[in-house]
Amino acid sequence: MPPPTDQRGLFRPQGPAADLGAYEVPGDTTPNAFNFPKLDNVPTSGWVLSKIITLAGFDTPAPVSVNGGEYRINGGTWRSSLGMLAPGQNVQMRVMAASTVNTPKSGSLTVGGVRGKFITKTRAAPPGDDVPGAFTYPNTPDAPLNS
């Protein structure tokens, strides 16, 4: 078992395991680049959940922040506040879909300084939705002009 601090006074371990040398080498909190798969044809005005992903490339818990949505770690509580993601944990995002058809909406999650996006797009209007319904004018032969 190594001493609890290195020669500089830093606590051990800084990463997933303590170094046995004179000083502790900090762990890596920067994951590989990531994005959540884009989702098209989503319903309007509701929460849209991303695919669950597990980030790679880091070995020490990394800070997490979100913009334009919420996230949860390992299926926990949805949150919009700062958090920490440990190696091996999975993460999921959600954003509120646009209120209009055929409209993109996105959010982003930043982990260890690396920003990943989650982009959604609402479904198109159903065919014929831009055509008014059938209507008729009543036959009023004795109506005054401009009435």
mmCIF file with all atom_site columns, C-alpha atoms in Angstrom:
data_model
loop_
_atom_site.group_PDB
_atom_site.id
_atom_site.type_symbol
_atom_site.label_atom_id
_atom_site.label_alt_id
_atom_site.label_comp_id
_atom_site.label_asym_id
_atom_site.label_entity_id
_atom_site.label_seq_id
_atom_site.pdbx_PDB_ins_code
_atom_site.Cartn_x
_atom_site.Cartn_y
_atom_site.Cartn_z
_atom_site.occupancy
_atom_site.B_iso_or_equiv
_atom_site.pdbx_formal_charge
_atom_site.auth_seq_id
_atom_site.auth_comp_id
_atom_site.auth_asym_id
_atom_site.auth_atom_id
_atom_site.pdbx_PDB_model_num
ATOM 1   C CA . MET A 1 1   ? 0.000   0.000  0.000   1.00 0.00 ? 1   MET A CA 1
ATOM 2   C CA . PRO A 1 2   ? 1.502   3.377  -1.012  1.00 0.00 ? 2   PRO A CA 1
ATOM 3   C CA . PRO A 1 3   ? 1.629   6.369  1.322   1.00 0.00 ? 3   PRO A CA 1
ATOM 4   C CA . PRO A 1 4   ? -1.603  8.458  1.413   1.00 0.00 ? 4   PRO A CA 1
ATOM 5   C CA . THR A 1 5   ? 0.130   11.462 -0.238  1.00 0.00 ? 5   THR A CA 1
ATOM 6   C CA . ASP A 1 6   ? 2.931   11.890 -2.760  1.00 0.00 ? 6   ASP A CA 1
ATOM 7   C CA . GLN A 1 7   ? 6.041   14.109 -2.336  1.00 0.00 ? 7   GLN A CA 1
ATOM 8   C CA . ARG A 1 8   ? 4.004   17.174 -3.363  1.00 0.00 ? 8   ARG A CA 1
ATOM 9   C CA . GLY A 1 9   ? 1.295   16.471 -0.779  1.00 0.00 ? 9   GLY A CA 1
ATOM 10  C CA . LEU A 1 10  ? -1.332  15.341 -3.311  1.00 0.00 ? 10  LEU A CA 1
ATOM 11  C CA . PHE A 1 11  ? -3.661  12.619 -2.085  1.00 0.00 ? 11  PHE A CA 1
ATOM 12  C CA . ARG A 1 12  ? -3.390  9.176  -3.598  1.00 0.00 ? 12  ARG A CA 1
ATOM 13  C CA . PRO A 1 13  ? -4.898  7.798  -5.740  1.00 0.00 ? 13  PRO A CA 1
ATOM 14  C CA . GLN A 1 14  ? -5.568  10.443 -8.381  1.00 0.00 ? 14  GLN A CA 1
ATOM 15  C CA . GLY A 1 15  ? -6.698  7.861  -10.906 1.00 0.00 ? 15  GLY A CA 1
ATOM 16  C CA . PRO A 1 16  ? -8.096  4.343  -10.773 1.00 0.00 ? 16  PRO A CA 1
ATOM 17  C CA . ALA A 1 17  ? -5.020  3.144  -8.837  1.00 0.00 ? 17  ALA A CA 1
ATOM 18  C CA . ALA A 1 18  ? -2.222  4.721  -6.803  1.00 0.00 ? 18  ALA A CA 1
ATOM 19  C CA . ASP A 1 19  ? 1.187   5.205  -8.403  1.00 0.00 ? 19  ASP A CA 1
ATOM 20  C CA . LEU A 1 20  ? 4.087   3.768  -6.421  1.00 0.00 ? 20  LEU A CA 1
ATOM 21  C CA . GLY A 1 21  ? 6.565   6.435  -7.611  1.00 0.00 ? 21  GLY A CA 1
ATOM 22  C CA . ALA A 1 22  ? 7.570   9.683  -5.932  1.00 0.00 ? 22  ALA A CA 1
ATOM 23  C CA . TYR A 1 23  ? 4.508   11.534 -7.205  1.00 0.00 ? 23  TYR A CA 1
ATOM 24  C CA . GLU A 1 24  ? 0.968   10.695 -8.209  1.00 0.00 ? 24  GLU A CA 1
ATOM 25  C CA . VAL A 1 25  ? 0.087   10.988 -11.912 1.00 0.00 ? 25  VAL A CA 1
ATOM 26  C CA . PRO A 1 26  ? -3.401  12.467 -12.338 1.00 0.00 ? 26  PRO A CA 1
ATOM 27  C CA . GLY A 1 27  ? -6.003  10.323 -14.051 1.00 0.00 ? 27  GLY A CA 1
ATOM 28  C CA . ASP A 1 28  ? -7.477  11.036 -17.470 1.00 0.00 ? 28  ASP A CA 1
ATOM 29  C CA . THR A 1 29  ? -10.900 12.735 -17.341 1.00 0.00 ? 29  THR A CA 1
ATOM 30  C CA . THR A 1 30  ? -11.190 13.331 -21.102 1.00 0.00 ? 30  THR A CA 1
ATOM 31  C CA . PRO A 1 31  ? -13.360 10.776 -22.944 1.00 0.00 ? 31  PRO A CA 1
ATOM 32  C CA . ASN A 1 32  ? -13.184 10.026 -26.640 1.00 0.00 ? 32  ASN A CA 1
ATOM 33  C CA . ALA A 1 33  ? -15.391 12.130 -28.933 1.00 0.00 ? 33  ALA A CA 1
ATOM 34  C CA . PHE A 1 34  ? -19.057 11.110 -28.837 1.00 0.00 ? 34  PHE A CA 1
ATOM 35  C CA . ASN A 1 35  ? -22.533 12.027 -30.068 1.00 0.00 ? 35  ASN A CA 1
ATOM 36  C CA . PHE A 1 36  ? -25.962 10.552 -29.446 1.00 0.00 ? 36  PHE A CA 1
ATOM 37  C CA . PRO A 1 37  ? -27.612 9.078  -32.568 1.00 0.00 ? 37  PRO A CA 1
ATOM 38  C CA . LYS A 1 38  ? -29.981 11.551 -34.264 1.00 0.00 ? 38  LYS A CA 1
ATOM 39  C CA . LEU A 1 39  ? -33.708 10.815 -34.030 1.00 0.00 ? 39  LEU A CA 1
ATOM 40  C CA . ASP A 1 40  ? -36.093 11.895 -36.804 1.00 0.00 ? 40  ASP A CA 1
ATOM 41  C CA . ASN A 1 41  ? -39.897 11.714 -37.055 1.00 0.00 ? 41  ASN A CA 1
ATOM 42  C CA . VAL A 1 42  ? -40.479 12.292 -33.349 1.00 0.00 ? 42  VAL A CA 1
ATOM 43  C CA . PRO A 1 43  ? -43.842 13.553 -32.041 1.00 0.00 ? 43  PRO A CA 1
ATOM 44  C CA . THR A 1 44  ? -44.145 17.270 -31.281 1.00 0.00 ? 44  THR A CA 1
ATOM 45  C CA . SER A 1 45  ? -43.991 18.830 -27.792 1.00 0.00 ? 45  SER A CA 1
ATOM 46  C CA . GLY A 1 46  ? -42.830 15.881 -25.710 1.00 0.00 ? 46  GLY A CA 1
ATOM 47  C CA . TRP A 1 47  ? -39.629 14.541 -24.170 1.00 0.00 ? 47  TRP A CA 1
ATOM 48  C CA . VAL A 1 48  ? -37.439 12.626 -26.620 1.00 0.00 ? 48  VAL A CA 1
ATOM 49  C CA . LEU A 1 49  ? -35.002 10.121 -25.092 1.00 0.00 ? 49  LEU A CA 1
ATOM 50  C CA . SER A 1 50  ? -31.633 9.393  -26.636 1.00 0.00 ? 50  SER A CA 1
ATOM 51  C CA . LYS A 1 51  ? -30.029 6.016  -26.987 1.00 0.00 ? 51  LYS A CA 1
ATOM 52  C CA . ILE A 1 52  ? -28.086 4.970  -23.856 1.00 0.00 ? 52  ILE A CA 1
ATOM 53  C CA . ILE A 1 53  ? -24.325 5.199  -24.443 1.00 0.00 ? 53  ILE A CA 1
ATOM 54  C CA . THR A 1 54  ? -21.163 4.347  -22.510 1.00 0.00 ? 54  THR A CA 1
ATOM 55  C CA . LEU A 1 55  ? -18.246 6.680  -23.127 1.00 0.00 ? 55  LEU A CA 1
ATOM 56  C CA . ALA A 1 56  ? -14.685 5.411  -23.474 1.00 0.00 ? 56  ALA A CA 1
ATOM 57  C CA . GLY A 1 57  ? -11.178 6.826  -23.306 1.00 0.00 ? 57  GLY A CA 1
ATOM 58  C CA . PHE A 1 58  ? -11.049 8.105  -19.719 1.00 0.00 ? 58  PHE A CA 1
ATOM 59  C CA . ASP A 1 59  ? -10.081 6.422  -16.443 1.00 0.00 ? 59  ASP A CA 1
ATOM 60  C CA . THR A 1 60  ? -11.112 8.936  -13.783 1.00 0.00 ? 60  THR A CA 1
ATOM 61  C CA . PRO A 1 61  ? -14.562 10.404 -12.958 1.00 0.00 ? 61  PRO A CA 1
ATOM 62  C CA . ALA A 1 62  ? -15.250 13.377 -15.225 1.00 0.00 ? 62  ALA A CA 1
ATOM 63  C CA . PRO A 1 63  ? -17.487 16.437 -14.734 1.00 0.00 ? 63  PRO A CA 1
ATOM 64  C CA . VAL A 1 64  ? -20.793 16.444 -16.656 1.00 0.00 ? 64  VAL A CA 1
ATOM 65  C CA . SER A 1 65  ? -22.929 19.409 -17.727 1.00 0.00 ? 65  SER A CA 1
ATOM 66  C CA . VAL A 1 66  ? -25.933 19.647 -20.033 1.00 0.00 ? 66  VAL A CA 1
ATOM 67  C CA . ASN A 1 67  ? -27.381 22.339 -22.277 1.00 0.00 ? 67  ASN A CA 1
ATOM 68  C CA . GLY A 1 68  ? -30.878 22.251 -23.766 1.00 0.00 ? 68  GLY A CA 1
ATOM 69  C CA . GLY A 1 69  ? -32.104 19.154 -21.988 1.00 0.00 ? 69  GLY A CA 1
ATOM 70  C CA . GLU A 1 70  ? -31.509 16.745 -19.120 1.00 0.00 ? 70  GLU A CA 1
ATOM 71  C CA . TYR A 1 71  ? -29.388 13.656 -18.547 1.00 0.00 ? 71  TYR A CA 1
ATOM 72  C CA . ARG A 1 72  ? -29.260 10.630 -16.296 1.00 0.00 ? 72  ARG A CA 1
ATOM 73  C CA . ILE A 1 73  ? -26.484 8.252  -15.332 1.00 0.00 ? 73  ILE A CA 1
ATOM 74  C CA . ASN A 1 74  ? -27.061 4.479  -15.132 1.00 0.00 ? 74  ASN A CA 1
ATOM 75  C CA . GLY A 1 75  ? -30.847 4.956  -15.393 1.00 0.00 ? 75  GLY A CA 1
ATOM 76  C CA . GLY A 1 76  ? -30.973 7.259  -12.351 1.00 0.00 ? 76  GLY A CA 1
ATOM 77  C CA . THR A 1 77  ? -32.893 10.492 -11.841 1.00 0.00 ? 77  THR A CA 1
ATOM 78  C CA . TRP A 1 78  ? -33.123 13.000 -14.692 1.00 0.00 ? 78  TRP A CA 1
ATOM 79  C CA . ARG A 1 79  ? -31.112 16.131 -13.916 1.00 0.00 ? 79  ARG A CA 1
ATOM 80  C CA . SER A 1 80  ? -29.930 19.372 -15.435 1.00 0.00 ? 80  SER A CA 1
ATOM 81  C CA . SER A 1 81  ? -27.357 20.233 -12.753 1.00 0.00 ? 81  SER A CA 1
ATOM 82  C CA . LEU A 1 82  ? -23.634 19.460 -12.809 1.00 0.00 ? 82  LEU A CA 1
ATOM 83  C CA . GLY A 1 83  ? -22.596 15.903 -12.062 1.00 0.00 ? 83  GLY A CA 1
ATOM 84  C CA . MET A 1 84  ? -19.802 13.351 -12.381 1.00 0.00 ? 84  MET A CA 1
ATOM 85  C CA . LEU A 1 85  ? -19.572 10.390 -14.760 1.00 0.00 ? 85  LEU A CA 1
ATOM 86  C CA . ALA A 1 86  ? -17.278 7.516  -13.799 1.00 0.00 ? 86  ALA A CA 1
ATOM 87  C CA . PRO A 1 87  ? -15.639 5.218  -16.344 1.00 0.00 ? 87  PRO A CA 1
ATOM 88  C CA . GLY A 1 88  ? -17.979 2.372  -17.265 1.00 0.00 ? 88  GLY A CA 1
ATOM 89  C CA . GLN A 1 89  ? -21.168 4.225  -16.343 1.00 0.00 ? 89  GLN A CA 1
ATOM 90  C CA . ASN A 1 90  ? -23.744 4.790  -19.077 1.00 0.00 ? 90  ASN A CA 1
ATOM 91  C CA . VAL A 1 91  ? -25.499 8.051  -19.812 1.00 0.00 ? 91  VAL A CA 1
ATOM 92  C CA . GLN A 1 92  ? -28.726 9.052  -21.552 1.00 0.00 ? 92  GLN A CA 1
ATOM 93  C CA . MET A 1 93  ? -30.028 12.456 -22.634 1.00 0.00 ? 93  MET A CA 1
ATOM 94  C CA . ARG A 1 94  ? -33.488 13.843 -23.252 1.00 0.00 ? 94  ARG A CA 1
ATOM 95  C CA . VAL A 1 95  ? -34.670 17.019 -24.964 1.00 0.00 ? 95  VAL A CA 1
ATOM 96  C CA . MET A 1 96  ? -38.119 18.534 -25.387 1.00 0.00 ? 96  MET A CA 1
ATOM 97  C CA . ALA A 1 97  ? -39.228 18.126 -29.016 1.00 0.00 ? 97  ALA A CA 1
ATOM 98  C CA . ALA A 1 98  ? -40.183 21.181 -31.031 1.00 0.00 ? 98  ALA A CA 1
ATOM 99  C CA . SER A 1 99  ? -43.839 22.198 -30.919 1.00 0.00 ? 99  SER A CA 1
ATOM 100 C CA . THR A 1 100 ? -44.085 22.451 -34.710 1.00 0.00 ? 100 THR A CA 1
ATOM 101 C CA . VAL A 1 101 ? -43.803 19.781 -37.394 1.00 0.00 ? 101 VAL A CA 1
ATOM 102 C CA . ASN A 1 102 ? -40.622 19.158 -39.375 1.00 0.00 ? 102 ASN A CA 1
ATOM 103 C CA . THR A 1 103 ? -38.505 21.177 -36.919 1.00 0.00 ? 103 THR A CA 1
ATOM 104 C CA . PRO A 1 104 ? -35.101 20.246 -35.465 1.00 0.00 ? 104 PRO A CA 1
ATOM 105 C CA . LYS A 1 105 ? -34.301 20.582 -31.757 1.00 0.00 ? 105 LYS A CA 1
ATOM 106 C CA . SER A 1 106 ? -31.022 19.706 -30.066 1.00 0.00 ? 106 SER A CA 1
ATOM 107 C CA . GLY A 1 107 ? -29.184 19.570 -26.786 1.00 0.00 ? 107 GLY A CA 1
ATOM 108 C CA . SER A 1 108 ? -25.621 18.846 -25.773 1.00 0.00 ? 108 SER A CA 1
ATOM 109 C CA . LEU A 1 109 ? -23.825 17.001 -23.010 1.00 0.00 ? 109 LEU A CA 1
ATOM 110 C CA . THR A 1 110 ? -20.279 17.933 -22.013 1.00 0.00 ? 110 THR A CA 1
ATOM 111 C CA . VAL A 1 111 ? -18.189 15.294 -20.240 1.00 0.00 ? 111 VAL A CA 1
ATOM 112 C CA . GLY A 1 112 ? -14.619 16.066 -19.229 1.00 0.00 ? 112 GLY A CA 1
ATOM 113 C CA . GLY A 1 113 ? -14.553 18.997 -21.658 1.00 0.00 ? 113 GLY A CA 1
ATOM 114 C CA . VAL A 1 114 ? -15.791 16.939 -24.643 1.00 0.00 ? 114 VAL A CA 1
ATOM 115 C CA . ARG A 1 115 ? -19.158 18.025 -26.035 1.00 0.00 ? 115 ARG A CA 1
ATOM 116 C CA . GLY A 1 116 ? -21.578 15.571 -27.616 1.00 0.00 ? 116 GLY A CA 1
ATOM 117 C CA . LYS A 1 117 ? -24.841 16.494 -29.367 1.00 0.00 ? 117 LYS A CA 1
ATOM 118 C CA . PHE A 1 118 ? -28.299 14.977 -29.402 1.00 0.00 ? 118 PHE A CA 1
ATOM 119 C CA . ILE A 1 119 ? -30.363 16.172 -32.386 1.00 0.00 ? 119 ILE A CA 1
ATOM 120 C CA . THR A 1 120 ? -34.045 15.454 -32.951 1.00 0.00 ? 120 THR A CA 1
ATOM 121 C CA . LYS A 1 121 ? -36.479 16.447 -35.694 1.00 0.00 ? 121 LYS A CA 1
ATOM 122 C CA . THR A 1 122 ? -40.248 16.330 -35.464 1.00 0.00 ? 122 THR A CA 1
ATOM 123 C CA . ARG A 1 123 ? -42.235 14.432 -38.054 1.00 0.00 ? 123 ARG A CA 1
ATOM 124 C CA . ALA A 1 124 ? -43.545 16.085 -41.190 1.00 0.00 ? 124 ALA A CA 1
ATOM 125 C CA . ALA A 1 125 ? -47.162 17.162 -41.474 1.00 0.00 ? 125 ALA A CA 1
ATOM 126 C CA . PRO A 1 126 ? -49.425 14.359 -42.697 1.00 0.00 ? 126 PRO A CA 1
ATOM 127 C CA . PRO A 1 127 ? -50.115 14.470 -46.449 1.00 0.00 ? 127 PRO A CA 1
ATOM 128 C CA . GLY A 1 128 ? -52.942 16.850 -47.279 1.00 0.00 ? 128 GLY A CA 1
ATOM 129 C CA . ASP A 1 129 ? -52.750 18.574 -43.909 1.00 0.00 ? 129 ASP A CA 1
ATOM 130 C CA . ASP A 1 130 ? -52.146 21.900 -45.642 1.00 0.00 ? 130 ASP A CA 1
ATOM 131 C CA . VAL A 1 131 ? -55.402 21.681 -47.639 1.00 0.00 ? 131 VAL A CA 1
ATOM 132 C CA . PRO A 1 132 ? -58.566 23.024 -46.003 1.00 0.00 ? 132 PRO A CA 1
ATOM 133 C CA . GLY A 1 133 ? -61.528 20.703 -45.551 1.00 0.00 ? 133 GLY A CA 1
ATOM 134 C CA . ALA A 1 134 ? -64.340 20.687 -48.092 1.00 0.00 ? 134 ALA A CA 1
ATOM 135 C CA . PHE A 1 135 ? -66.814 23.524 -47.759 1.00 0.00 ? 135 PHE A CA 1
ATOM 136 C CA . THR A 1 136 ? -69.858 24.846 -49.582 1.00 0.00 ? 136 THR A CA 1
ATOM 137 C CA . TYR A 1 137 ? -71.744 28.115 -49.728 1.00 0.00 ? 137 TYR A CA 1
ATOM 138 C CA . PRO A 1 138 ? -75.426 27.991 -48.991 1.00 0.00 ? 138 PRO A CA 1
ATOM 139 C CA . ASN A 1 139 ? -77.729 28.971 -51.822 1.00 0.00 ? 139 ASN A CA 1
ATOM 140 C CA . THR A 1 140 ? -79.264 32.327 -50.790 1.00 0.00 ? 140 THR A CA 1
ATOM 141 C CA . PRO A 1 141 ? -80.769 33.890 -53.942 1.00 0.00 ? 141 PRO A CA 1
ATOM 142 C CA . ASP A 1 142 ? -82.529 36.753 -52.091 1.00 0.00 ? 142 ASP A CA 1
ATOM 143 C CA . ALA A 1 143 ? -79.521 37.870 -50.027 1.00 0.00 ? 143 ALA A CA 1
ATOM 144 C CA . PRO A 1 144 ? -78.550 41.527 -50.445 1.00 0.00 ? 144 PRO A CA 1
ATOM 145 C CA . LEU A 1 145 ? -75.230 42.277 -52.135 1.00 0.00 ? 145 LEU A CA 1
ATOM 146 C CA . ASN A 1 146 ? -72.127 42.525 -49.932 1.00 0.00 ? 146 ASN A CA 1
ATOM 147 C CA . SER A 1 147 ? -73.786 40.749 -47.014 1.00 0.00 ? 147 SER A CA 1
#
